[in-house]
């Protein structure tokens, strides 16, 4: 990786990491785990259609930064296993998750609930599926890339499992301040524009993995913000890619993995900027992770490790034929084509009434609860879950963009307000917007899964 400045952004990161009480990781009650991490290059060969911006009208033009799939395998030595896979991609296609899930179950006896796939949501990566790629040649390339991607994800999971060694886990967190809410009310309209008064989640959760000699072998960290600093035609991982690269540069031999948070309505600003700006945000995030890891006393993470995977059945708001006819006349060609298809389904009585949103809970003893939700999860899911689940002793970590990139998942407030995340963005992938009970269905699924784990 070309190094673009060793930049310290004091405004972008809170240097004082927030200490969480718990046993010192060097104390006599340190946990007994096995863990292994691995990375594999998933940069496409040659020009490909890129994902993230519909206005792009040509394939990629070179590579500014290599992109990767990474896996962290964790075993509590009592039959509790978990593999977390992070991808420098726009989303996790549902069919990709299904294919990988089946193969790793057959090859490694890894249960579905023990596999978590998360996408960084970089808008400067390849299209991971042919859906949305209008050019027929590049649509075939996208399908071919997905097959290669599937093989590489299965491979990197196997490598992480094979590298598992005795390890200690610890949790801490810091803060980074460059994310800003992007839903600004102007009169009766919600605009996609910086809103400094809107809800944000500036937490940077960090899971630190060390070997029996205390050496850092892996660090899993998260942040809730779109990866949309850059918007041109060169492949790169955006700020999350730079943050991972900086951490691995500072800690040779360690694997740094970025877990995307509930950043569906959060943007880095300025957007559509230079690689240097992307690197600055990456440095700010890496600095936050470093600050967290420098805390003298951190929360030692103990077992047992338990996980559960379920689906919240999300209903669509009532959809009328008149609404579909109006949308079929849209100047947005993608929305119009989608509406024409839906009109045929409406006429045939086959229009979908709901969609299954994956929800996953991973419980690390009484020390850490991780919740992973599908779709472009907006920030209020994270804020609510951390508020409600924090009544117990465990720290709470919420990830969006996990296991199925089916489109935006707005909170009740976002859905009621409408705007891009609450209404218009979903019209290309779904019959209509979500019903107003969507948030409650997702949250209830989280509680149901926690009940299953703790039963």
Tab-separated table of C-alpha atoms in Angstrom:
chain	number	residue	atom	x	y	z
A	1	UNK	CA	0.000	0.000	0.000
A	2	UNK	CA	1.241	3.442	-0.862
A	3	UNK	CA	1.500	5.358	2.369
A	4	UNK	CA	-0.405	8.651	2.185
A	5	UNK	CA	0.837	10.605	5.139
A	6	UNK	CA	1.044	9.633	8.793
A	7	UNK	CA	-1.784	11.988	9.682
A	8	UNK	CA	-3.136	12.599	13.163
A	9	UNK	CA	-6.596	14.180	13.172
A	10	UNK	CA	-7.237	15.457	16.656
A	11	UNK	CA	-10.734	16.579	15.694
A	12	UNK	CA	-11.524	13.186	14.224
A	13	UNK	CA	-10.643	10.956	17.141
A	14	UNK	CA	-11.008	11.153	20.879
A	15	UNK	CA	-7.617	10.121	22.202
A	16	UNK	CA	-8.885	9.031	25.573
A	17	UNK	CA	-10.201	5.500	25.149
A	18	UNK	CA	-13.120	4.662	27.373
A	19	UNK	CA	-12.092	2.084	29.953
A	20	UNK	CA	-14.530	-0.718	30.653
A	21	UNK	CA	-14.267	-2.311	34.038
A	22	UNK	CA	-13.223	-5.933	34.254
A	23	UNK	CA	-10.415	-8.307	35.023
A	24	UNK	CA	-7.019	-7.217	33.751
A	25	UNK	CA	-6.190	-9.349	30.705
A	26	UNK	CA	-2.924	-10.257	32.417
A	27	UNK	CA	-4.715	-11.376	35.569
A	28	UNK	CA	-4.807	-14.962	36.747
A	29	UNK	CA	-8.380	-15.422	35.520
A	30	UNK	CA	-7.519	-14.680	31.892
A	31	UNK	CA	-9.776	-16.608	29.482
A	32	UNK	CA	-8.735	-19.671	27.534
A	33	UNK	CA	-9.543	-19.433	23.839
A	34	UNK	CA	-8.251	-20.592	20.504
A	35	UNK	CA	-8.204	-18.044	17.697
A	36	UNK	CA	-6.825	-17.689	14.203
A	37	UNK	CA	-6.997	-15.005	11.542
A	38	UNK	CA	-6.299	-14.895	7.823
A	39	UNK	CA	-6.688	-12.562	4.849
A	40	UNK	CA	-7.024	-13.079	1.108
A	41	UNK	CA	-6.868	-10.619	-1.773
A	42	UNK	CA	-10.209	-10.201	-3.592
A	43	UNK	CA	-9.153	-7.417	-5.957
A	44	UNK	CA	-10.667	-8.167	-9.381
A	45	UNK	CA	-8.442	-8.829	-12.368
A	46	UNK	CA	-8.919	-6.098	-14.928
A	47	UNK	CA	-11.739	-3.584	-15.391
A	48	UNK	CA	-15.079	-4.402	-13.744
A	49	UNK	CA	-18.351	-2.617	-13.101
A	50	UNK	CA	-18.231	-0.878	-9.742
A	51	UNK	CA	-20.908	-0.804	-7.050
A	52	UNK	CA	-22.317	2.111	-5.096
A	53	UNK	CA	-23.078	4.933	-7.509
A	54	UNK	CA	-25.714	4.514	-10.213
A	55	UNK	CA	-24.318	7.444	-12.205
A	56	UNK	CA	-21.152	5.549	-13.064
A	57	UNK	CA	-21.232	4.840	-16.797
A	58	UNK	CA	-18.043	2.870	-17.384
A	59	UNK	CA	-15.964	0.135	-15.713
A	60	UNK	CA	-13.134	0.606	-13.228
A	61	UNK	CA	-9.842	2.182	-14.261
A	62	UNK	CA	-7.092	0.684	-12.160
A	63	UNK	CA	-6.505	-0.070	-8.494
A	64	UNK	CA	-5.606	2.520	-5.864
A	65	UNK	CA	-5.664	0.000	-3.006
A	66	UNK	CA	-5.995	-3.790	-2.909
A	67	UNK	CA	-9.178	-5.089	-1.281
A	68	UNK	CA	-9.531	-8.169	0.921
A	69	UNK	CA	-11.691	-10.767	2.572
A	70	UNK	CA	-10.565	-11.535	6.119
A	71	UNK	CA	-11.626	-14.148	8.637
A	72	UNK	CA	-11.328	-14.358	12.418
A	73	UNK	CA	-11.999	-17.807	13.876
A	74	UNK	CA	-12.722	-18.044	17.610
A	75	UNK	CA	-13.162	-21.224	19.669
A	76	UNK	CA	-13.946	-21.331	23.398
A	77	UNK	CA	-12.592	-24.902	23.765
A	78	UNK	CA	-16.052	-26.131	24.814
A	79	UNK	CA	-17.683	-26.577	21.386
A	80	UNK	CA	-18.462	-22.885	20.978
A	81	UNK	CA	-17.153	-21.632	17.614
A	82	UNK	CA	-17.509	-18.439	15.613
A	83	UNK	CA	-16.020	-17.225	12.336
A	84	UNK	CA	-16.370	-13.536	11.504
A	85	UNK	CA	-15.669	-12.653	7.868
A	86	UNK	CA	-15.157	-9.035	6.820
A	87	UNK	CA	-15.303	-7.986	3.175
A	88	UNK	CA	-14.119	-4.843	1.394
A	89	UNK	CA	-17.328	-4.830	-0.647
A	90	UNK	CA	-20.544	-2.835	-1.003
A	91	UNK	CA	-22.733	-5.608	0.457
A	92	UNK	CA	-23.125	-9.320	1.131
A	93	UNK	CA	-25.479	-10.726	-1.531
A	94	UNK	CA	-27.974	-13.177	-0.078
A	95	UNK	CA	-27.020	-15.933	-2.529
A	96	UNK	CA	-23.341	-15.499	-1.609
A	97	UNK	CA	-24.100	-15.956	2.087
A	98	UNK	CA	-26.209	-19.049	1.312
A	99	UNK	CA	-23.505	-20.633	-0.856
A	100	UNK	CA	-20.674	-19.984	1.606
A	101	UNK	CA	-22.809	-21.174	4.522
A	102	UNK	CA	-23.488	-24.494	2.819
A	103	UNK	CA	-19.883	-25.097	1.790
A	104	UNK	CA	-18.282	-24.307	5.154
A	105	UNK	CA	-20.858	-26.487	6.886
A	106	UNK	CA	-19.866	-29.379	4.626
A	107	UNK	CA	-16.108	-28.748	4.731
A	108	UNK	CA	-15.539	-27.495	8.278
A	109	UNK	CA	-18.734	-28.527	10.108
A	110	UNK	CA	-19.385	-24.858	10.832
A	111	UNK	CA	-22.998	-24.243	11.820
A	112	UNK	CA	-24.934	-21.384	10.140
A	113	UNK	CA	-25.206	-19.475	13.420
A	114	UNK	CA	-21.411	-19.678	13.771
A	115	UNK	CA	-20.769	-17.741	10.544
A	116	UNK	CA	-21.023	-13.949	10.284
A	117	UNK	CA	-20.385	-12.155	6.974
A	118	UNK	CA	-20.051	-8.365	7.059
A	119	UNK	CA	-19.403	-5.870	4.244
A	120	UNK	CA	-17.552	-2.583	4.742
A	121	UNK	CA	-19.885	-0.898	2.231
A	122	UNK	CA	-17.093	0.643	0.205
A	123	UNK	CA	-18.508	2.443	-2.822
A	124	UNK	CA	-15.193	1.970	-4.631
A	125	UNK	CA	-15.259	-1.788	-5.011
A	126	UNK	CA	-16.520	-4.212	-7.645
A	127	UNK	CA	-20.165	-5.142	-8.094
A	128	UNK	CA	-20.436	-8.455	-6.171
A	129	UNK	CA	-23.391	-9.649	-8.284
A	130	UNK	CA	-24.896	-8.967	-11.701
A	131	UNK	CA	-28.031	-7.369	-10.271
A	132	UNK	CA	-27.984	-3.687	-11.118
A	133	UNK	CA	-25.291	-4.072	-13.804
A	134	UNK	CA	-26.969	-3.070	-17.070
A	135	UNK	CA	-24.010	-3.761	-19.361
A	136	UNK	CA	-24.361	-7.459	-20.407
A	137	UNK	CA	-20.624	-8.070	-20.707
A	138	UNK	CA	-19.913	-6.700	-17.260
A	139	UNK	CA	-22.964	-8.470	-15.818
A	140	UNK	CA	-21.319	-11.755	-16.836
A	141	UNK	CA	-18.061	-10.540	-15.290
A	142	UNK	CA	-19.900	-9.769	-12.049
A	143	UNK	CA	-21.357	-13.281	-11.933
A	144	UNK	CA	-17.910	-14.726	-12.605
A	145	UNK	CA	-16.412	-12.537	-9.875
A	146	UNK	CA	-19.006	-13.765	-7.382
A	147	UNK	CA	-18.004	-17.375	-8.057
A	148	UNK	CA	-14.347	-16.512	-7.465
A	149	UNK	CA	-15.317	-14.538	-4.370
A	150	UNK	CA	-17.228	-17.501	-2.966
A	151	UNK	CA	-14.186	-19.752	-3.397
A	152	UNK	CA	-11.889	-17.222	-1.752
A	153	UNK	CA	-14.169	-16.698	1.245
A	154	UNK	CA	-14.367	-20.441	1.837
A	155	UNK	CA	-10.580	-20.607	1.504
A	156	UNK	CA	-9.866	-17.794	3.961
A	157	UNK	CA	-12.255	-19.327	6.507
A	158	UNK	CA	-10.358	-22.598	6.256
A	159	UNK	CA	-7.042	-20.803	6.708
A	160	UNK	CA	-8.269	-18.956	9.794
A	161	UNK	CA	-9.535	-22.204	11.327
A	162	UNK	CA	-6.255	-23.978	10.591
A	163	UNK	CA	-4.270	-21.178	12.248
A	164	UNK	CA	-6.197	-21.339	15.523
A	165	UNK	CA	-3.861	-21.241	18.515
A	166	UNK	CA	-4.265	-20.531	22.261
A	167	UNK	CA	-5.294	-16.897	22.642
A	168	UNK	CA	-6.662	-14.247	24.973
A	169	UNK	CA	-9.483	-11.900	23.996
A	170	UNK	CA	-10.144	-8.461	25.432
A	171	UNK	CA	-12.630	-5.711	24.645
A	172	UNK	CA	-12.301	-1.962	24.834
A	173	UNK	CA	-13.451	1.037	22.856
A	174	UNK	CA	-12.610	4.577	21.832
A	175	UNK	CA	-14.307	7.221	19.707
A	176	UNK	CA	-13.845	8.738	16.251
A	177	UNK	CA	-15.714	11.843	15.194
A	178	UNK	CA	-15.790	12.087	11.410
A	179	UNK	CA	-19.207	10.451	10.841
A	180	UNK	CA	-22.171	12.820	10.548
A	181	UNK	CA	-25.876	12.182	10.176
A	182	UNK	CA	-26.956	12.842	6.598
A	183	UNK	CA	-30.744	13.270	7.002
A	184	UNK	CA	-31.512	16.989	7.099
A	185	UNK	CA	-35.074	18.275	7.333
A	186	UNK	CA	-35.729	21.289	5.110
A	187	UNK	CA	-39.369	22.301	5.398
A	188	UNK	CA	-41.435	19.166	4.794
A	189	UNK	CA	-38.593	17.410	2.967
A	190	UNK	CA	-35.786	15.138	4.204
A	191	UNK	CA	-32.648	15.857	2.196
A	192	UNK	CA	-29.451	13.854	1.909
A	193	UNK	CA	-27.278	16.550	3.452
A	194	UNK	CA	-25.022	16.995	6.520
A	195	UNK	CA	-27.035	17.260	9.744
A	196	UNK	CA	-24.765	18.033	12.725
A	197	UNK	CA	-27.744	17.740	15.084
A	198	UNK	CA	-28.862	14.298	13.903
A	199	UNK	CA	-28.192	11.048	15.804
A	200	UNK	CA	-24.721	9.503	15.435
A	201	UNK	CA	-22.745	6.654	16.966
A	202	UNK	CA	-19.088	7.606	17.306
A	203	UNK	CA	-18.077	4.512	19.286
A	204	UNK	CA	-15.140	2.454	18.000
A	205	UNK	CA	-15.510	-1.011	19.571
A	206	UNK	CA	-12.337	-3.104	19.580
A	207	UNK	CA	-11.798	-6.832	20.138
A	208	UNK	CA	-8.121	-7.518	20.745
A	209	UNK	CA	-6.677	-11.004	20.140
A	210	UNK	CA	-3.268	-11.894	21.582
A	211	UNK	CA	-1.280	-15.118	21.595
A	212	UNK	CA	0.089	-16.922	24.652
A	213	UNK	CA	3.107	-14.576	24.651
A	214	UNK	CA	0.942	-11.459	24.614
A	215	UNK	CA	1.624	-10.604	20.970
A	216	UNK	CA	-1.197	-9.050	18.960
A	217	UNK	CA	-2.409	-11.504	16.314
A	218	UNK	CA	-5.697	-9.880	15.289
A	219	UNK	CA	-7.801	-6.832	16.007
A	220	UNK	CA	-11.478	-6.562	15.101
A	221	UNK	CA	-12.848	-3.019	15.157
A	222	UNK	CA	-15.973	-1.228	14.019
A	223	UNK	CA	-17.471	2.125	13.117
A	224	UNK	CA	-20.881	3.325	11.920
A	225	UNK	CA	-20.303	5.363	8.775
A	226	UNK	CA	-20.713	4.968	5.015
A	227	UNK	CA	-17.501	4.271	3.108
A	228	UNK	CA	-18.141	7.025	0.578
A	229	UNK	CA	-15.177	9.377	0.778
A	230	UNK	CA	-14.092	8.532	-2.765
A	231	UNK	CA	-16.371	8.230	-5.762
A	232	UNK	CA	-14.255	7.840	-8.873
A	233	UNK	CA	-13.241	4.844	-10.982
A	234	UNK	CA	-10.329	3.267	-9.118
A	235	UNK	CA	-10.767	0.239	-6.851
A	236	UNK	CA	-10.077	0.925	-3.156
A	237	UNK	CA	-11.405	0.135	0.306
A	238	UNK	CA	-12.140	3.772	1.220
A	239	UNK	CA	-11.434	4.911	4.807
A	240	UNK	CA	-11.983	1.410	6.250
A	241	UNK	CA	-9.413	-0.041	3.874
A	242	UNK	CA	-6.850	2.550	4.909
A	243	UNK	CA	-7.577	2.056	8.615
A	244	UNK	CA	-6.946	-1.683	8.306
A	245	UNK	CA	-3.772	-1.120	6.301
A	246	UNK	CA	-2.390	1.391	8.809
A	247	UNK	CA	-3.025	-0.974	11.732
A	248	UNK	CA	-1.361	-3.897	9.978
A	249	UNK	CA	1.569	-1.665	9.101
A	250	UNK	CA	1.986	-0.712	12.765
A	251	UNK	CA	1.551	-4.310	13.961
A	252	UNK	CA	3.391	-6.623	11.548
A	253	UNK	CA	1.940	-10.121	11.501
A	254	UNK	CA	-1.445	-9.065	12.898
A	255	UNK	CA	-4.670	-9.111	10.884
A	256	UNK	CA	-6.909	-6.035	11.191
A	257	UNK	CA	-10.596	-6.561	10.404
A	258	UNK	CA	-13.208	-3.809	9.995
A	259	UNK	CA	-16.787	-4.602	11.054
A	260	UNK	CA	-19.248	-2.094	9.594
A	261	UNK	CA	-21.656	-0.642	12.131
A	262	UNK	CA	-25.171	0.771	11.792
A	263	UNK	CA	-24.102	3.515	9.412
A	264	UNK	CA	-27.010	3.536	6.975
A	265	UNK	CA	-27.702	7.235	7.561
A	266	UNK	CA	-24.138	8.309	8.380
A	267	UNK	CA	-21.626	9.874	5.984
A	268	UNK	CA	-17.986	10.956	6.130
A	269	UNK	CA	-17.526	14.522	4.980
A	270	UNK	CA	-16.380	15.821	2.593
A	271	UNK	CA	-17.631	13.182	0.155
A	272	UNK	CA	-16.437	12.393	-3.377
A	273	UNK	CA	-13.060	13.644	-2.233
A	274	UNK	CA	-9.480	12.533	-2.828
A	275	UNK	CA	-7.609	9.429	-1.756
A	276	UNK	CA	-5.705	11.673	0.643
A	277	UNK	CA	-8.966	12.581	2.387
A	278	UNK	CA	-9.925	8.912	2.557
A	279	UNK	CA	-6.536	8.145	4.075
A	280	UNK	CA	-7.033	10.910	6.657
A	281	UNK	CA	-10.289	9.377	7.854
A	282	UNK	CA	-8.615	5.975	7.838
A	283	UNK	CA	-5.805	7.351	9.981
A	284	UNK	CA	-8.329	8.901	12.391
A	285	UNK	CA	-10.060	5.550	12.803
A	286	UNK	CA	-6.769	3.670	13.173
A	287	UNK	CA	-5.692	6.195	15.817
A	288	UNK	CA	-8.891	5.485	17.746
A	289	UNK	CA	-8.178	1.751	17.655
A	290	UNK	CA	-4.606	2.348	18.828
A	291	UNK	CA	-5.877	4.542	21.667
A	292	UNK	CA	-8.274	1.805	22.739
A	293	UNK	CA	-5.541	-0.828	22.733
A	294	UNK	CA	-3.259	1.337	24.884
A	295	UNK	CA	-5.636	1.290	27.834
A	296	UNK	CA	-3.809	-0.441	30.695
A	297	UNK	CA	-6.796	-2.359	32.033
A	298	UNK	CA	-9.269	-3.743	29.537
A	299	UNK	CA	-12.259	-6.040	29.818
A	300	UNK	CA	-11.028	-9.616	29.569
A	301	UNK	CA	-13.491	-11.578	27.464
A	302	UNK	CA	-14.472	-14.983	28.820
A	303	UNK	CA	-16.568	-17.835	27.487
A	304	UNK	CA	-18.697	-19.634	26.885
A	305	UNK	CA	-19.225	-18.573	23.283
A	306	UNK	CA	-22.816	-18.925	22.112
A	307	UNK	CA	-24.510	-17.713	18.932
A	308	UNK	CA	-27.937	-17.745	17.319
A	309	UNK	CA	-29.187	-16.770	13.871
A	310	UNK	CA	-32.773	-15.922	12.986
A	311	UNK	CA	-34.877	-13.861	10.620
A	312	UNK	CA	-37.204	-10.960	11.310
A	313	UNK	CA	-40.028	-11.070	8.781
A	314	UNK	CA	-40.321	-7.460	7.638
A	315	UNK	CA	-43.640	-6.396	6.168
A	316	UNK	CA	-44.020	-3.912	3.361
A	317	UNK	CA	-46.315	-0.938	3.688
A	318	UNK	CA	-49.567	-1.352	1.778
A	319	UNK	CA	-48.899	-1.135	-1.959
A	320	UNK	CA	-51.625	-0.036	-4.367
A	321	UNK	CA	-51.812	-0.550	-8.114
A	322	UNK	CA	-52.107	3.215	-8.545
A	323	UNK	CA	-48.813	3.717	-6.710
A	324	UNK	CA	-47.059	1.145	-8.910
A	325	UNK	CA	-48.442	2.798	-12.052
A	326	UNK	CA	-47.136	6.148	-10.842
A	327	UNK	CA	-43.697	4.657	-10.197
A	328	UNK	CA	-43.680	2.970	-13.623
A	329	UNK	CA	-43.763	6.468	-15.106
A	330	UNK	CA	-40.742	7.626	-13.106
A	331	UNK	CA	-37.849	9.374	-14.844
A	332	UNK	CA	-35.591	7.022	-12.877
A	333	UNK	CA	-35.197	4.162	-15.364
A	334	UNK	CA	-34.283	1.636	-12.682
A	335	UNK	CA	-37.331	2.474	-10.570
A	336	UNK	CA	-39.575	2.439	-13.648
A	337	UNK	CA	-38.403	-1.015	-14.779
A	338	UNK	CA	-38.825	-2.396	-11.290
A	339	UNK	CA	-42.348	-0.961	-11.046
A	340	UNK	CA	-43.335	-2.528	-14.376
A	341	UNK	CA	-42.274	-5.939	-13.067
A	342	UNK	CA	-44.173	-5.364	-9.831
A	343	UNK	CA	-47.313	-4.398	-11.743
A	344	UNK	CA	-47.267	-7.806	-13.424
A	345	UNK	CA	-46.810	-9.507	-10.041
A	346	UNK	CA	-49.620	-7.399	-8.571
A	347	UNK	CA	-51.909	-8.453	-11.400
A	348	UNK	CA	-50.976	-12.124	-10.886
A	349	UNK	CA	-51.361	-11.907	-7.114
A	350	UNK	CA	-47.746	-12.950	-6.521
A	351	UNK	CA	-46.421	-9.705	-5.033
A	352	UNK	CA	-44.264	-10.349	-1.974
A	353	UNK	CA	-45.759	-9.166	1.311
A	354	UNK	CA	-42.579	-9.382	3.403
A	355	UNK	CA	-38.820	-9.995	3.398
A	356	UNK	CA	-36.682	-12.012	5.869
A	357	UNK	CA	-34.040	-9.831	7.533
A	358	UNK	CA	-31.189	-11.848	9.094
A	359	UNK	CA	-30.456	-11.101	12.738
A	360	UNK	CA	-27.558	-12.715	14.590
A	361	UNK	CA	-26.520	-12.598	18.229
A	362	UNK	CA	-23.083	-13.675	19.463
A	363	UNK	CA	-22.619	-13.900	23.229
A	364	UNK	CA	-19.132	-13.967	24.755
A	365	UNK	CA	-19.922	-15.116	28.279
A	366	UNK	CA	-21.046	-12.200	30.437
A	367	UNK	CA	-18.548	-9.804	28.860
A	368	UNK	CA	-19.638	-8.982	25.313
A	369	UNK	CA	-22.848	-9.190	23.289
A	370	UNK	CA	-22.509	-8.738	19.539
A	371	UNK	CA	-25.609	-8.123	17.414
A	372	UNK	CA	-25.361	-8.318	13.608
A	373	UNK	CA	-28.270	-7.138	11.465
A	374	UNK	CA	-28.800	-7.361	7.709
A	375	UNK	CA	-29.317	-4.463	5.346
A	376	UNK	CA	-28.103	-0.887	5.511
A	377	UNK	CA	-29.017	-0.517	9.161
A	378	UNK	CA	-29.587	3.055	10.307
A	379	UNK	CA	-27.921	4.332	13.452
A	380	UNK	CA	-30.875	4.319	15.845
A	381	UNK	CA	-30.851	0.510	15.911
A	382	UNK	CA	-27.374	0.625	17.415
A	383	UNK	CA	-28.193	3.402	19.863
A	384	UNK	CA	-31.348	1.647	21.050
A	385	UNK	CA	-29.805	-1.799	21.446
A	386	UNK	CA	-26.802	-0.460	23.335
A	387	UNK	CA	-29.117	1.484	25.604
A	388	UNK	CA	-31.496	-1.399	26.291
A	389	UNK	CA	-29.006	-4.275	26.493
A	390	UNK	CA	-26.474	-2.362	28.591
A	391	UNK	CA	-28.561	-3.060	31.695
A	392	UNK	CA	-26.509	-6.244	32.039
A	393	UNK	CA	-22.751	-6.562	32.604
A	394	UNK	CA	-21.847	-7.240	28.979
A	395	UNK	CA	-20.560	-4.603	26.577
A	396	UNK	CA	-22.745	-4.292	23.466
A	397	UNK	CA	-21.499	-4.149	19.864
A	398	UNK	CA	-23.949	-3.628	16.999
A	399	UNK	CA	-23.035	-4.289	13.365
A	400	UNK	CA	-25.180	-3.611	10.322
A	401	UNK	CA	-24.534	-4.741	6.737
A	402	UNK	CA	-24.345	-8.372	7.815
A	403	UNK	CA	-25.321	-11.602	6.051
A	404	UNK	CA	-27.652	-10.026	3.448
A	405	UNK	CA	-27.371	-6.646	1.730
A	406	UNK	CA	-31.046	-6.310	0.871
A	407	UNK	CA	-31.244	-2.507	0.970
A	408	UNK	CA	-31.921	0.109	3.624
A	409	UNK	CA	-33.281	-0.814	7.040
A	410	UNK	CA	-34.654	2.367	8.549
A	411	UNK	CA	-35.699	2.860	12.149
A	412	UNK	CA	-39.333	3.741	12.799
A	413	UNK	CA	-38.510	7.444	12.769
A	414	UNK	CA	-36.678	7.156	9.444
A	415	UNK	CA	-39.507	5.151	7.858
A	416	UNK	CA	-42.181	7.583	9.043
A	417	UNK	CA	-40.160	10.604	7.874
A	418	UNK	CA	-39.475	9.042	4.472
A	419	UNK	CA	-36.658	10.433	2.382
A	420	UNK	CA	-33.931	8.358	0.780
A	421	UNK	CA	-33.286	5.774	3.519
A	422	UNK	CA	-36.927	5.584	4.575
A	423	UNK	CA	-38.617	5.389	1.191
A	424	UNK	CA	-37.071	6.018	-2.219
A	425	UNK	CA	-33.907	3.887	-1.955
A	426	UNK	CA	-35.897	0.699	-1.381
A	427	UNK	CA	-38.046	1.056	-4.483
A	428	UNK	CA	-35.416	-0.499	-6.757
A	429	UNK	CA	-35.100	-3.676	-4.714
A	430	UNK	CA	-38.478	-4.088	-3.018
A	431	UNK	CA	-42.179	-3.639	-3.805
A	432	UNK	CA	-42.339	-0.618	-1.528
A	433	UNK	CA	-41.156	0.916	1.744
A	434	UNK	CA	-41.131	-0.985	5.015
A	435	UNK	CA	-44.118	-0.949	7.341
A	436	UNK	CA	-43.879	1.234	10.439
A	437	UNK	CA	-43.531	-1.850	12.708
A	438	UNK	CA	-40.186	-2.795	11.125
A	439	UNK	CA	-37.968	-1.613	13.972
A	440	UNK	CA	-40.008	-3.490	16.570
A	441	UNK	CA	-39.809	-6.710	14.556
A	442	UNK	CA	-36.026	-6.495	14.347
A	443	UNK	CA	-35.601	-5.642	18.027
A	444	UNK	CA	-37.965	-8.427	19.072
A	445	UNK	CA	-35.935	-10.892	17.012
A	446	UNK	CA	-32.814	-9.810	18.904
A	447	UNK	CA	-34.518	-10.501	22.233
A	448	UNK	CA	-35.878	-13.836	20.989
A	449	UNK	CA	-32.382	-14.952	19.971
A	450	UNK	CA	-30.900	-13.837	23.281
A	451	UNK	CA	-33.564	-15.877	25.034
A	452	UNK	CA	-32.567	-18.909	22.964
A	453	UNK	CA	-28.899	-18.473	23.837
A	454	UNK	CA	-29.506	-17.970	27.547
A	455	UNK	CA	-32.159	-20.692	27.926
